[in-house]
Amino acid sequence: MKVMAAELVRTAKLESEGELERLRFYYYTAGTGGAGPTILTTSFLLLGEDVVAYNKGEKIQLQPYSGMLTIDFGIGIGKKDVYLLNLPEVKSVHEVLGVPTVSARFGTDPFFWNWGMIAMRNLLPQEFLRDRRKVQQLVQLFDPVVRAVDGAAGEALSMRVDLECSDGHNRIGIFSHKRLSRSVGISTAAFVLAILEGSTKPGVWFPEEPEGIAVEAREVLLQRASQGTINFIMNKAPWMVETNPKELGFGIYS
């Protein structure tokens, strides 16, 4: 996702005469995406953290799982409700890519899981939600129900990143897959290949930094990571989301 954001920013600097204004991350998974207790624990812990976002260069803090938006994830996923969460890519993208306004939202299915997250945020104190031991006990309590629902919900995932510039140059990237577990394996392999091919520098870097993944290697990495996707588009105008990109040749990799 961060590599997609970096590519949107790079292209905008070449094609747009305006300034970078806003970048927004949107995530969706069906149920737990097949990850079970892992994603459940992470989601509950994030409810105990204030959301860090940036507005015109100013760092702001917001309530977790608030600010609902309905976002169109396009082919195979459709429109889903997403909510603010404290995700690390917000800070790194703001600092590394220099975008003044950045935020991230997440949503899941079935819809009542989102309601449950809001209820937990309102009913449980932050101290409880920040205690990993207590959260893991809570996860164990909910896990049988979650697994049962996961069987019906599936494990689809979608990620969408939107970039807006001051001159109206607005572009999006979307990555959607029917199986999160398979997508994670393919994406990890794509990064490993990039390392083996010498597309990274020694040290610890963010993926959006050129030392993390060389600029000229990003397209190949994204092509490899998108194998098996039901929808993958890059650097397209927002109005193209609902169109069938396969018919128009909008850069789908499958």
XYZ file of C-alpha atoms in Angstrom:
254
model
C 0.000 0.000 0.000
C 2.812 2.394 0.863
C 4.573 1.570 -2.402
C 1.325 2.350 -4.213
C 1.158 5.686 -2.384
C 4.758 6.454 -3.316
C 4.019 5.762 -6.968
C 0.942 7.996 -6.944
C 3.014 10.817 -5.462
C 5.891 10.299 -7.908
C 3.552 10.357 -10.897
C 1.690 13.397 -9.586
C 4.945 15.346 -9.334
C 5.561 14.583 -13.011
C 2.035 15.187 -14.324
C 0.551 17.813 -12.009
C 1.369 21.507 -11.806
C -0.284 21.762 -8.394
C 0.854 20.947 -4.881
C 0.253 17.676 -3.063
C -2.780 18.197 -0.835
C -4.258 15.031 0.635
C -3.627 11.293 0.718
C -6.080 8.842 2.247
C -5.703 5.130 2.923
C -8.782 2.873 2.969
C -8.721 -0.794 4.010
C -11.391 -3.481 3.951
C -11.406 -7.137 4.976
C -14.256 -9.625 5.002
C -14.448 -10.850 8.584
C -10.897 -11.271 9.870
C -9.599 -12.008 6.392
C -8.832 -15.542 7.487
C -6.266 -14.250 10.010
C -8.478 -15.075 13.001
C -7.103 -14.067 16.430
C -4.170 -12.122 14.955
C -6.189 -9.414 13.241
C -8.799 -9.483 16.016
C -6.169 -8.750 18.671
C -4.638 -5.972 16.578
C -8.031 -4.370 15.931
C -9.010 -4.395 19.617
C -5.641 -2.921 20.646
C -6.026 -0.137 18.088
C -9.337 0.816 19.705
C -7.277 1.827 22.722
C -5.167 4.281 20.719
C -6.072 7.791 19.657
C -5.926 8.135 15.885
C -3.003 10.193 14.628
C -3.724 12.019 11.381
C -2.409 15.131 9.657
C -4.414 18.114 8.469
C -2.559 20.687 6.358
C 0.702 19.723 8.006
C -0.678 19.821 11.554
C -0.711 16.633 13.616
C -4.166 15.950 15.038
C -5.651 13.245 17.274
C -9.085 11.752 16.674
C -11.346 9.151 18.244
C -10.734 5.588 16.992
C -13.415 4.026 14.828
C -15.062 7.384 14.161
C -15.415 9.480 11.007
C -17.225 6.842 8.958
C -17.065 7.128 5.188
C -18.640 4.905 2.534
C -15.927 4.071 0.002
C -16.219 2.344 -3.355
C -13.536 -0.355 -3.593
C -14.604 -1.195 -7.129
C -14.908 -4.541 -8.886
C -15.479 -7.585 -6.683
C -15.858 -5.594 -3.447
C -18.168 -2.623 -3.986
C -19.037 0.078 -1.461
C -18.029 -0.433 2.167
C -18.107 1.643 5.354
C -14.681 2.467 6.778
C -13.612 4.123 10.046
C -10.564 5.992 11.340
C -7.805 3.855 12.885
C -4.308 4.660 14.108
C -2.181 3.060 11.396
C 1.605 3.678 11.130
C 1.670 4.463 7.420
C -0.031 7.799 8.107
C 2.989 9.282 9.891
C 5.642 7.777 7.631
C 3.906 8.830 4.409
C 3.380 12.345 5.767
C 7.063 12.636 6.630
C 8.666 10.704 3.771
C 6.419 11.724 0.865
C 5.635 15.207 2.146
C 1.847 15.047 1.869
C 0.339 17.637 4.273
C -3.006 15.891 4.915
C -3.014 12.131 5.548
C -5.438 9.699 7.219
C -6.295 5.985 7.263
C -9.592 4.144 7.638
C -10.589 0.483 7.988
C -13.826 -1.449 7.775
C -15.025 -5.034 7.811
C -17.985 -7.310 7.086
C -20.523 -8.334 8.207
C -21.624 -4.788 9.066
C -22.447 -5.682 12.675
C -18.751 -6.242 13.401
C -18.262 -2.529 12.781
C -21.070 -1.775 15.212
C -19.393 -4.094 17.719
C -16.108 -2.198 17.377
C -17.885 1.088 18.059
C -19.655 -0.429 21.076
C -16.364 -1.703 22.504
C -14.756 1.698 22.024
C -17.612 3.322 23.921
C -18.046 0.731 26.688
C -14.505 -0.341 27.518
C -11.949 2.056 29.043
C -8.780 2.767 27.072
C -6.701 1.234 29.861
C -8.444 -2.088 29.254
C -7.979 -1.903 25.478
C -4.281 -1.088 25.896
C -3.666 -4.125 28.104
C -2.533 -6.901 25.745
C -3.251 -9.656 28.288
C -6.830 -8.513 28.818
C -7.379 -8.030 25.103
C -6.139 -11.549 24.373
C -8.601 -12.909 26.942
C -11.343 -10.967 25.174
C -10.243 -12.372 21.818
C -10.419 -15.920 23.181
C -13.980 -15.209 24.263
C -15.044 -13.934 20.835
C -12.901 -16.245 18.713
C -15.404 -19.128 18.270
C -18.113 -16.732 17.102
C -15.730 -14.872 14.817
C -14.508 -18.098 13.201
C -18.070 -19.214 12.599
C -18.928 -15.930 10.900
C -15.649 -15.988 8.936
C -16.786 -19.204 7.317
C -19.656 -17.331 5.698
C -17.930 -13.969 5.191
C -14.864 -15.309 3.371
C -11.483 -13.568 3.470
C -11.589 -10.951 0.745
C -9.517 -7.813 1.174
C -9.209 -4.513 -0.592
C -6.917 -1.525 -0.224
C -7.518 1.836 -1.821
C -5.290 4.911 -1.714
C -6.467 8.339 -2.915
C -4.181 11.266 -3.746
C -5.460 14.791 -4.348
C -3.502 17.769 -5.692
C -4.356 21.470 -5.605
C -4.899 21.670 -9.393
C -7.529 18.905 -9.415
C -5.105 16.137 -10.349
C -6.752 13.348 -8.344
C -5.585 9.752 -8.694
C -6.293 6.435 -6.987
C -4.826 2.969 -6.638
C -6.832 -0.149 -5.729
C -5.659 -3.639 -4.790
C -8.343 -6.303 -4.197
C -7.993 -10.039 -3.657
C -10.476 -12.765 -2.750
C -8.109 -14.394 -0.243
C -6.050 -12.332 2.179
C -3.903 -15.301 3.230
C -2.830 -16.012 -0.349
C -2.304 -12.333 -1.139
C 0.002 -11.875 1.871
C 2.185 -14.766 0.714
C 2.429 -13.460 -2.848
C 3.214 -9.916 -1.680
C 5.882 -11.140 0.739
C 7.510 -13.124 -2.051
C 7.508 -10.015 -4.257
C 9.434 -8.069 -1.604
C 11.886 -10.946 -1.102
C 12.591 -11.039 -4.840
C 13.216 -7.284 -4.817
C 15.784 -7.756 -2.053
C 17.483 -10.652 -3.842
C 17.652 -8.605 -7.048
C 19.420 -5.759 -5.257
C 16.528 -3.298 -5.402
C 16.997 -2.287 -1.759
C 19.779 -0.627 0.209
C 21.331 -2.110 3.388
C 19.621 -0.950 6.558
C 16.048 -0.433 7.731
C 13.802 1.660 5.495
C 10.142 2.384 4.923
C 8.826 0.779 1.702
C 7.980 4.221 0.305
C 11.611 5.352 0.613
C 13.781 4.835 -2.505
C 16.316 3.028 -0.319
C 13.573 0.604 0.732
C 12.459 -0.185 -2.805
C 14.233 1.510 -5.690
C 11.917 3.759 -7.709
C 12.637 1.882 -10.930
C 11.768 -1.441 -9.215
C 8.346 -0.411 -7.899
C 6.347 -1.281 -11.022
C 7.771 -4.803 -11.156
C 7.158 -5.290 -7.439
C 3.522 -4.195 -7.764
C 2.983 -6.436 -10.804
C 4.316 -9.417 -8.880
C 2.350 -8.609 -5.727
C -0.873 -8.220 -7.708
C -0.835 -11.767 -9.117
C -4.253 -13.334 -8.547
C -6.016 -10.079 -7.709
C -9.611 -9.522 -8.762
C -8.877 -5.832 -9.287
C -5.637 -3.887 -9.461
C -5.427 -0.364 -10.851
C -2.895 2.418 -10.460
C -2.851 6.129 -11.256
C -6.446 6.324 -12.443
C -9.027 9.046 -11.952
C -11.598 8.302 -9.191
C -14.496 8.166 -11.641
C -12.947 5.056 -13.211
C -13.535 2.925 -10.083
C -16.948 1.649 -11.141
C -15.943 1.048 -14.767
C -14.750 -2.380 -15.849
C -10.987 -1.840 -16.214
C -10.433 -5.215 -17.901
C -12.493 -4.078 -20.862
C -10.681 -0.752 -21.144
C -7.151 -1.975 -20.411
C -6.512 0.108 -17.307
C -3.515 -1.820 -16.057
C -5.091 -4.869 -14.453
C -2.673 -7.634 -13.468
C -4.106 -11.064 -12.845
